[in-house]
Amino acid sequence: MKNNRFSNLSLALGSVCCGLFSSCSQQNKNIQNERPNIIHIMTDDHAFQALSAYGCGISQVAPTPNIDRIAQNGMLFQHAYVENSISAPSRATLLTGLYSHKHGQEILTNGFKPDNVVFPELLQQAGYQTAIVGKWHLQVEPKGFDYYKVLKNQGDYYNPEFTTKEHYGEYVREEGYATTLTTDYAIDWLEHRDTTKPFCLMVHHKAPHRNFMPEPKYYDLYEDAEFPYPDNFFDDYENRGGAAKSQQMSIMNDMTLGYDLKVTEMNKNLPPHLEWSIADWERARARMTPEQLAAWDASYGPRNKAMLDANLSGKELAKWKYQRYIKDYMRTIKSVDDQIGRLLDYLEANNLTENTIVVYTSDQGFYMGEHGWFDKRFMYEESFRTPLLMRLPGGKKGDIPQLVQNIDYAPTFLELAGAPIPADIQGESLLPLLKGERPENWRNSLYYHYYEYPAEHSVKRHYGVRDDRYKLIHFYNDIDVWELYDLQEDPHEMNNLYGKPSYEAVMKRMRDELYKLQKQYDDPVGIRFNVSD
Ligand code: SGN
Ligand code: CA
């Protein structure tokens, strides 16, 4: 029964894109008894479509061989998801194993409860050494870390500012490129750690977050390539509720030619909702040293001139914007891939591979032109789903089909470390899956809740449920719209089935499942937001 369910699930996503390592099922030697080290690598906004282990079109043009190494020697999760597709909430969930409504960080700017228990402090109590480098993005000081060196707020690609535990709140500008600097600090910490203790190191990159600025050696990479367009690039949002229509994350209408796409000459005369980006592009340029800026202009200048001379409009302009966006995004990923290769090489050279679990993921997914979009936030697959690769020494190799969510990291790491798991944690340890087991009672649906509205990109508040085949979403607050998708027949979520008489039974089943999960996870959504039905 269970096997059938998961083969349907693979089918439902199979046409979104196919995995490269889909059939290995080799059971390795038993998991070592020694407590493993943990390396958790997380990028910011890396779409699974842009990681070649998942086999999608754009990643075939721009592969990620080093990140793929983790799956070649470990596990590739085919159905990994977040509970709220935006950065700070996702990071708070990773640390606590709780949904946003429990840890309090429902939106980007505030809410993290000071008394939240975070798994790194429990690891410390269990004798681990802990560290985090790179993006942090919560408005509270990192706790539970013996060492941290974290970026200011979103962080910058060029010459970013970091703060450290010794002087929290004092930000020091470091010359260089964020992805390289973050890896430098990770390796430096590994070099100087106390080797008598197991460790947990979190390496959290800024890339490939907006505004997608590559490092100098990759300015021209992929320039002659043409990345494939998603089938629904020119989506008209027909047949769906108002939420998809009212968003402001369209490549055509909301992606700026200056700040996002680096045509400096076009950094002017923007509609009111994009005026902020004029100063932001000036600020990003002003961060560069004169030499960096000269190199940048020498590369982008002539290409920008060719684009301006072509005087594009309409669909041609949309396609140009898409190509520039995807190329810059994939260039930032190339640097991430290089630096992950460097870190994996370090582990190998220092005999750490055999006793270190390596995790690669992103804080959420991202739109690579699907529905005509960039950004995330929606419960549609591209942003709800994340890449997730794990290499556990002695663990299973191959694909993991089960539904997993970012609430699961904290209990997994705590169990691996032999540390107590707090009773109120809402996730499940992934250890049985990593050992190749197929637990009969594994979850068969996922709950999602997004809150940040009104806000940038104008995505309405919504919650929903996804099972092996269907997804039900309710957009609420200043709108009351339900959507139902059959992911097996309609993997790109173009055809809203909600309200169709022949889906009456599915709608009822999915609503019951939704309310069951809201009760199970204790999300009092109906009371707080006056949901009528
Ligand atoms: C910034 C970006 C947005 C993005 C949010 C959230 N604008 O505000 O495009 O949606 O971050 O991203 S920018 O002008 O600052 O680039 S998240 O990954 O941190 O959740
Ligand atoms: Ca993010």
PDB file of N, CA and C in Angstrom, residues 158-223:
ATOM      1  N   TYR A 158      29.509  41.597  -2.494  1.00  0.00           N
ATOM      2  CA  TYR A 158      30.853  42.173  -2.571  1.00  0.00           C
ATOM      3  C   TYR A 158      31.216  42.856  -1.264  1.00  0.00           C
ATOM      4  N   ASN A 159      32.377  42.486  -0.739  1.00  0.00           N
ATOM      5  CA  ASN A 159      32.958  43.128   0.440  1.00  0.00           C
ATOM      6  C   ASN A 159      31.920  43.247   1.579  1.00  0.00           C
ATOM      7  N   PRO A 160      31.343  42.125   1.964  1.00  0.00           N
ATOM      8  CA  PRO A 160      30.252  42.159   2.948  1.00  0.00           C
ATOM      9  C   PRO A 160      30.744  42.430   4.374  1.00  0.00           C
ATOM     10  N   GLU A 161      29.805  42.800   5.237  1.00  0.00           N
ATOM     11  CA  GLU A 161      30.122  42.998   6.655  1.00  0.00           C
ATOM     12  C   GLU A 161      29.698  41.777   7.456  1.00  0.00           C
ATOM     13  N   PHE A 162      30.558  41.387   8.388  1.00  0.00           N
ATOM     14  CA  PHE A 162      30.269  40.258   9.288  1.00  0.00           C
ATOM     15  C   PHE A 162      30.364  40.731  10.738  1.00  0.00           C
ATOM     16  N   THR A 163      29.638  40.022  11.596  1.00  0.00           N
ATOM     17  CA  THR A 163      29.801  40.239  13.038  1.00  0.00           C
ATOM     18  C   THR A 163      30.168  38.909  13.700  1.00  0.00           C
ATOM     19  N   THR A 164      30.884  38.995  14.809  1.00  0.00           N
ATOM     20  CA  THR A 164      31.325  37.768  15.492  1.00  0.00           C
ATOM     21  C   THR A 164      30.857  37.773  16.942  1.00  0.00           C
ATOM     22  N   LYS A 165      30.984  36.616  17.564  1.00  0.00           N
ATOM     23  CA  LYS A 165      30.516  36.449  18.936  1.00  0.00           C
ATOM     24  C   LYS A 165      31.218  37.420  19.900  1.00  0.00           C
ATOM     25  N   GLU A 166      32.467  37.696  19.669  1.00  0.00           N
ATOM     26  CA  GLU A 166      33.221  38.595  20.572  1.00  0.00           C
ATOM     27  C   GLU A 166      32.618  39.997  20.569  1.00  0.00           C
ATOM     28  N   HIS A 167      32.110  40.405  19.408  1.00  0.00           N
ATOM     29  CA  HIS A 167      31.623  41.794  19.310  1.00  0.00           C
ATOM     30  C   HIS A 167      30.291  41.804  18.570  1.00  0.00           C
ATOM     31  N   TYR A 168      29.312  41.095  19.097  1.00  0.00           N
ATOM     32  CA  TYR A 168      28.023  41.008  18.394  1.00  0.00           C
ATOM     33  C   TYR A 168      27.445  42.418  18.166  1.00  0.00           C
ATOM     34  N   GLY A 169      27.034  42.663  16.946  1.00  0.00           N
ATOM     35  CA  GLY A 169      26.457  43.965  16.619  1.00  0.00           C
ATOM     36  C   GLY A 169      27.465  44.920  16.000  1.00  0.00           C
ATOM     37  N   GLU A 170      28.742  44.617  16.143  1.00  0.00           N
ATOM     38  CA  GLU A 170      29.778  45.410  15.450  1.00  0.00           C
ATOM     39  C   GLU A 170      30.070  44.719  14.137  1.00  0.00           C
ATOM     40  N   TYR A 171      29.846  45.420  13.046  1.00  0.00           N
ATOM     41  CA  TYR A 171      30.017  44.786  11.731  1.00  0.00           C
ATOM     42  C   TYR A 171      31.311  45.259  11.084  1.00  0.00           C
ATOM     43  N   VAL A 172      32.097  44.298  10.626  1.00  0.00           N
ATOM     44  CA  VAL A 172      33.391  44.619  10.023  1.00  0.00           C
ATOM     45  C   VAL A 172      33.354  44.220   8.550  1.00  0.00           C
ATOM     46  N   ARG A 173      33.703  45.162   7.682  1.00  0.00           N
ATOM     47  CA  ARG A 173      33.721  44.911   6.237  1.00  0.00           C
ATOM     48  C   ARG A 173      34.916  44.037   5.888  1.00  0.00           C
ATOM     49  N   GLU A 174      34.652  42.974   5.120  1.00  0.00           N
ATOM     50  CA  GLU A 174      35.732  42.079   4.701  1.00  0.00           C
ATOM     51  C   GLU A 174      35.827  42.158   3.181  1.00  0.00           C
ATOM     52  N   GLU A 175      37.011  42.388   2.662  1.00  0.00           N
ATOM     53  CA  GLU A 175      37.119  42.509   1.210  1.00  0.00           C
ATOM     54  C   GLU A 175      37.090  41.124   0.560  1.00  0.00           C
ATOM     55  N   GLY A 176      36.243  40.978  -0.442  1.00  0.00           N
ATOM     56  CA  GLY A 176      36.161  39.690  -1.134  1.00  0.00           C
ATOM     57  C   GLY A 176      34.729  39.382  -1.524  1.00  0.00           C
ATOM     58  N   TYR A 177      34.508  38.146  -1.953  1.00  0.00           N
ATOM     59  CA  TYR A 177      33.203  37.710  -2.447  1.00  0.00           C
ATOM     60  C   TYR A 177      32.552  36.822  -1.369  1.00  0.00           C
ATOM     61  N   ALA A 178      31.286  37.057  -1.075  1.00  0.00           N
ATOM     62  CA  ALA A 178      30.637  36.447   0.090  1.00  0.00           C
ATOM     63  C   ALA A 178      30.772  34.921   0.129  1.00  0.00           C
ATOM     64  N   THR A 179      30.594  34.263  -1.016  1.00  0.00           N
ATOM     65  CA  THR A 179      30.593  32.793  -1.029  1.00  0.00           C
ATOM     66  C   THR A 179      31.972  32.256  -0.644  1.00  0.00           C
ATOM     67  N   THR A 180      33.011  32.909  -1.159  1.00  0.00           N
ATOM     68  CA  THR A 180      34.376  32.482  -0.844  1.00  0.00           C
ATOM     69  C   THR A 180      34.712  32.794   0.608  1.00  0.00           C
ATOM     70  N   LEU A 181      34.371  33.989   1.052  1.00  0.00           N
ATOM     71  CA  LEU A 181      34.680  34.377   2.434  1.00  0.00           C
ATOM     72  C   LEU A 181      34.004  33.432   3.418  1.00  0.00           C
ATOM     73  N   THR A 182      32.738  33.109   3.155  1.00  0.00           N
ATOM     74  CA  THR A 182      32.002  32.232   4.069  1.00  0.00           C
ATOM     75  C   THR A 182      32.695  30.868   4.162  1.00  0.00           C
ATOM     76  N   THR A 183      33.159  30.366   3.027  1.00  0.00           N
ATOM     77  CA  THR A 183      33.852  29.069   3.034  1.00  0.00           C
ATOM     78  C   THR A 183      35.209  29.198   3.727  1.00  0.00           C
ATOM     79  N   ASP A 184      35.903  30.315   3.512  1.00  0.00           N
ATOM     80  CA  ASP A 184      37.173  30.555   4.228  1.00  0.00           C
ATOM     81  C   ASP A 184      36.946  30.437   5.732  1.00  0.00           C
ATOM     82  N   TYR A 185      35.881  31.074   6.222  1.00  0.00           N
ATOM     83  CA  TYR A 185      35.646  31.074   7.668  1.00  0.00           C
ATOM     84  C   TYR A 185      35.278  29.668   8.157  1.00  0.00           C
ATOM     85  N   ALA A 186      34.543  28.934   7.332  1.00  0.00           N
ATOM     86  CA  ALA A 186      34.178  27.557   7.711  1.00  0.00           C
ATOM     87  C   ALA A 186      35.440  26.700   7.855  1.00  0.00           C
ATOM     88  N   ILE A 187      36.299  26.781   6.862  1.00  0.00           N
ATOM     89  CA  ILE A 187      37.507  25.939   6.884  1.00  0.00           C
ATOM     90  C   ILE A 187      38.457  26.397   7.996  1.00  0.00           C
ATOM     91  N   ASP A 188      38.523  27.686   8.170  1.00  0.00           N
ATOM     92  CA  ASP A 188      39.375  28.216   9.232  1.00  0.00           C
ATOM     93  C   ASP A 188      38.905  27.701  10.605  1.00  0.00           C
ATOM     94  N   TRP A 189      37.598  27.675  10.797  1.00  0.00           N
ATOM     95  CA  TRP A 189      37.083  27.175  12.082  1.00  0.00           C
ATOM     96  C   TRP A 189      37.401  25.686  12.235  1.00  0.00           C
ATOM     97  N   LEU A 190      37.225  24.929  11.151  1.00  0.00           N
ATOM     98  CA  LEU A 190      37.540  23.493  11.225  1.00  0.00           C
ATOM     99  C   LEU A 190      39.015  23.285  11.590  1.00  0.00           C
ATOM    100  N   GLU A 191      39.861  24.116  11.028  1.00  0.00           N
ATOM    101  CA  GLU A 191      41.312  24.010  11.287  1.00  0.00           C
ATOM    102  C   GLU A 191      41.632  24.222  12.754  1.00  0.00           C
ATOM    103  N   HIS A 192      40.881  25.113  13.390  1.00  0.00           N
ATOM    104  CA  HIS A 192      41.240  25.528  14.751  1.00  0.00           C
ATOM    105  C   HIS A 192      40.303  24.972  15.818  1.00  0.00           C
ATOM    106  N   ARG A 193      39.429  24.052  15.449  1.00  0.00           N
ATOM    107  CA  ARG A 193      38.457  23.553  16.429  1.00  0.00           C
ATOM    108  C   ARG A 193      39.152  22.649  17.453  1.00  0.00           C
ATOM    109  N   ASP A 194      38.405  22.317  18.506  1.00  0.00           N
ATOM    110  CA  ASP A 194      38.881  21.371  19.516  1.00  0.00           C
ATOM    111  C   ASP A 194      38.614  19.963  18.970  1.00  0.00           C
ATOM    112  N   THR A 195      39.663  19.266  18.589  1.00  0.00           N
ATOM    113  CA  THR A 195      39.473  17.980  17.902  1.00  0.00           C
ATOM    114  C   THR A 195      39.072  16.852  18.856  1.00  0.00           C
ATOM    115  N   THR A 196      38.950  17.156  20.135  1.00  0.00           N
ATOM    116  CA  THR A 196      38.512  16.093  21.063  1.00  0.00           C
ATOM    117  C   THR A 196      36.988  15.983  21.087  1.00  0.00           C
ATOM    118  N   LYS A 197      36.303  16.928  20.456  1.00  0.00           N
ATOM    119  CA  LYS A 197      34.825  16.913  20.516  1.00  0.00           C
ATOM    120  C   LYS A 197      34.235  16.728  19.124  1.00  0.00           C
ATOM    121  N   PRO A 198      33.074  16.099  19.019  1.00  0.00           N
ATOM    122  CA  PRO A 198      32.370  16.127  17.729  1.00  0.00           C
ATOM    123  C   PRO A 198      31.873  17.556  17.471  1.00  0.00           C
ATOM    124  N   PHE A 199      31.621  17.872  16.197  1.00  0.00           N
ATOM    125  CA  PHE A 199      31.212  19.255  15.908  1.00  0.00           C
ATOM    126  C   PHE A 199      29.962  19.318  15.039  1.00  0.00           C
ATOM    127  N   CYS A 200      29.339  20.477  15.117  1.00  0.00           N
ATOM    128  CA  CYS A 200      28.243  20.809  14.197  1.00  0.00           C
ATOM    129  C   CYS A 200      28.569  22.176  13.602  1.00  0.00           C
ATOM    130  N   LEU A 201      28.764  22.200  12.290  1.00  0.00           N
ATOM    131  CA  LEU A 201      29.114  23.451  11.600  1.00  0.00           C
ATOM    132  C   LEU A 201      28.033  23.769  10.570  1.00  0.00           C
ATOM    133  N   MET A 202      27.505  24.968  10.644  1.00  0.00           N
ATOM    134  CA  MET A 202      26.489  25.395   9.678  1.00  0.00           C
ATOM    135  C   MET A 202      27.123  26.421   8.750  1.00  0.00           C
ATOM    136  N   VAL A 203      27.099  26.125   7.460  1.00  0.00           N
ATOM    137  CA  VAL A 203      27.720  26.992   6.453  1.00  0.00           C
ATOM    138  C   VAL A 203      26.586  27.539   5.592  1.00  0.00           C
ATOM    139  N   HIS A 204      26.188  28.763   5.861  1.00  0.00           N
ATOM    140  CA  HIS A 204      24.954  29.293   5.255  1.00  0.00           C
ATOM    141  C   HIS A 204      25.285  30.455   4.310  1.00  0.00           C
ATOM    142  N   HIS A 205      25.154  30.170   3.033  1.00  0.00           N
ATOM    143  CA  HIS A 205      25.562  31.151   2.019  1.00  0.00           C
ATOM    144  C   HIS A 205      24.480  32.185   1.721  1.00  0.00           C
ATOM    145  N   LYS A 206      24.954  33.360   1.295  1.00  0.00           N
ATOM    146  CA  LYS A 206      24.005  34.367   0.781  1.00  0.00           C
ATOM    147  C   LYS A 206      23.496  33.975  -0.609  1.00  0.00           C
ATOM    148  N   ALA A 207      24.399  33.517  -1.437  1.00  0.00           N
ATOM    149  CA  ALA A 207      24.037  33.171  -2.816  1.00  0.00           C
ATOM    150  C   ALA A 207      23.017  32.039  -2.822  1.00  0.00           C
ATOM    151  N   PRO A 208      22.184  31.952  -3.856  1.00  0.00           N
ATOM    152  CA  PRO A 208      22.071  32.822  -5.029  1.00  0.00           C
ATOM    153  C   PRO A 208      21.006  33.914  -4.874  1.00  0.00           C
ATOM    154  N   HIS A 209      20.841  34.430  -3.662  1.00  0.00           N
ATOM    155  CA  HIS A 209      19.780  35.421  -3.387  1.00  0.00           C
ATOM    156  C   HIS A 209      19.883  36.646  -4.313  1.00  0.00           C
ATOM    157  N   ARG A 210      18.751  37.248  -4.553  1.00  0.00           N
ATOM    158  CA  ARG A 210      18.688  38.521  -5.251  1.00  0.00           C
ATOM    159  C   ARG A 210      19.721  39.487  -4.684  1.00  0.00           C
ATOM    160  N   ASN A 211      20.464  40.262  -5.385  1.00  0.00           N
ATOM    161  CA  ASN A 211      20.312  40.549  -6.779  1.00  0.00           C
ATOM    162  C   ASN A 211      21.347  39.810  -7.651  1.00  0.00           C
ATOM    163  N   PHE A 212      21.637  38.556  -7.269  1.00  0.00           N
ATOM    164  CA  PHE A 212      22.332  37.627  -8.179  1.00  0.00           C
ATOM    165  C   PHE A 212      23.620  38.213  -8.787  1.00  0.00           C
ATOM    166  N   MET A 213      24.569  38.605  -7.939  1.00  0.00           N
ATOM    167  CA  MET A 213      25.821  39.196  -8.472  1.00  0.00           C
ATOM    168  C   MET A 213      26.936  38.158  -8.510  1.00  0.00           C
ATOM    169  N   PRO A 214      27.421  37.804  -9.703  1.00  0.00           N
ATOM    170  CA  PRO A 214      28.466  36.777  -9.817  1.00  0.00           C
ATOM    171  C   PRO A 214      29.831  37.291  -9.365  1.00  0.00           C
ATOM    172  N   GLU A 215      30.738  36.337  -9.164  1.00  0.00           N
ATOM    173  CA  GLU A 215      32.115  36.741  -8.856  1.00  0.00           C
ATOM    174  C   GLU A 215      32.858  36.973 -10.177  1.00  0.00           C
ATOM    175  N   PRO A 216      33.921  37.777 -10.157  1.00  0.00           N
ATOM    176  CA  PRO A 216      34.530  38.240 -11.417  1.00  0.00           C
ATOM    177  C   PRO A 216      34.873  37.130 -12.394  1.00  0.00           C
ATOM    178  N   LYS A 217      35.382  36.005 -11.924  1.00  0.00           N
ATOM    179  CA  LYS A 217      35.832  35.006 -12.900  1.00  0.00           C
ATOM    180  C   LYS A 217      34.669  34.377 -13.671  1.00  0.00           C
ATOM    181  N   TYR A 218      33.445  34.609 -13.200  1.00  0.00           N
ATOM    182  CA  TYR A 218      32.296  34.011 -13.892  1.00  0.00           C
ATOM    183  C   TYR A 218      31.390  35.032 -14.586  1.00  0.00           C
ATOM    184  N   TYR A 219      31.853  36.270 -14.734  1.00  0.00           N
ATOM    185  CA  TYR A 219      30.997  37.274 -15.387  1.00  0.00           C
ATOM    186  C   TYR A 219      30.494  36.803 -16.760  1.00  0.00           C
ATOM    187  N   ASP A 220      31.370  36.129 -17.503  1.00  0.00           N
ATOM    188  CA  ASP A 220      30.995  35.760 -18.879  1.00  0.00           C
ATOM    189  C   ASP A 220      30.518  34.315 -19.026  1.00  0.00           C
ATOM    190  N   LEU A 221      30.552  33.570 -17.927  1.00  0.00           N
ATOM    191  CA  LEU A 221      30.167  32.156 -18.005  1.00  0.00           C
ATOM    192  C   LEU A 221      28.731  32.026 -18.544  1.00  0.00           C
ATOM    193  N   TYR A 222      28.481  31.065 -19.369  1.00  0.00           N
ATOM    194  CA  TYR A 222      27.160  30.775 -19.972  1.00  0.00           C
ATOM    195  C   TYR A 222      26.688  31.869 -20.932  1.00  0.00           C
ATOM    196  N   GLU A 223      27.531  32.843 -21.247  1.00  0.00           N
ATOM    197  CA  GLU A 223      27.046  33.970 -22.040  1.00  0.00           C
ATOM    198  C   GLU A 223      26.498  33.512 -23.396  1.00  0.00           C
TER     199      GLU A 223
END
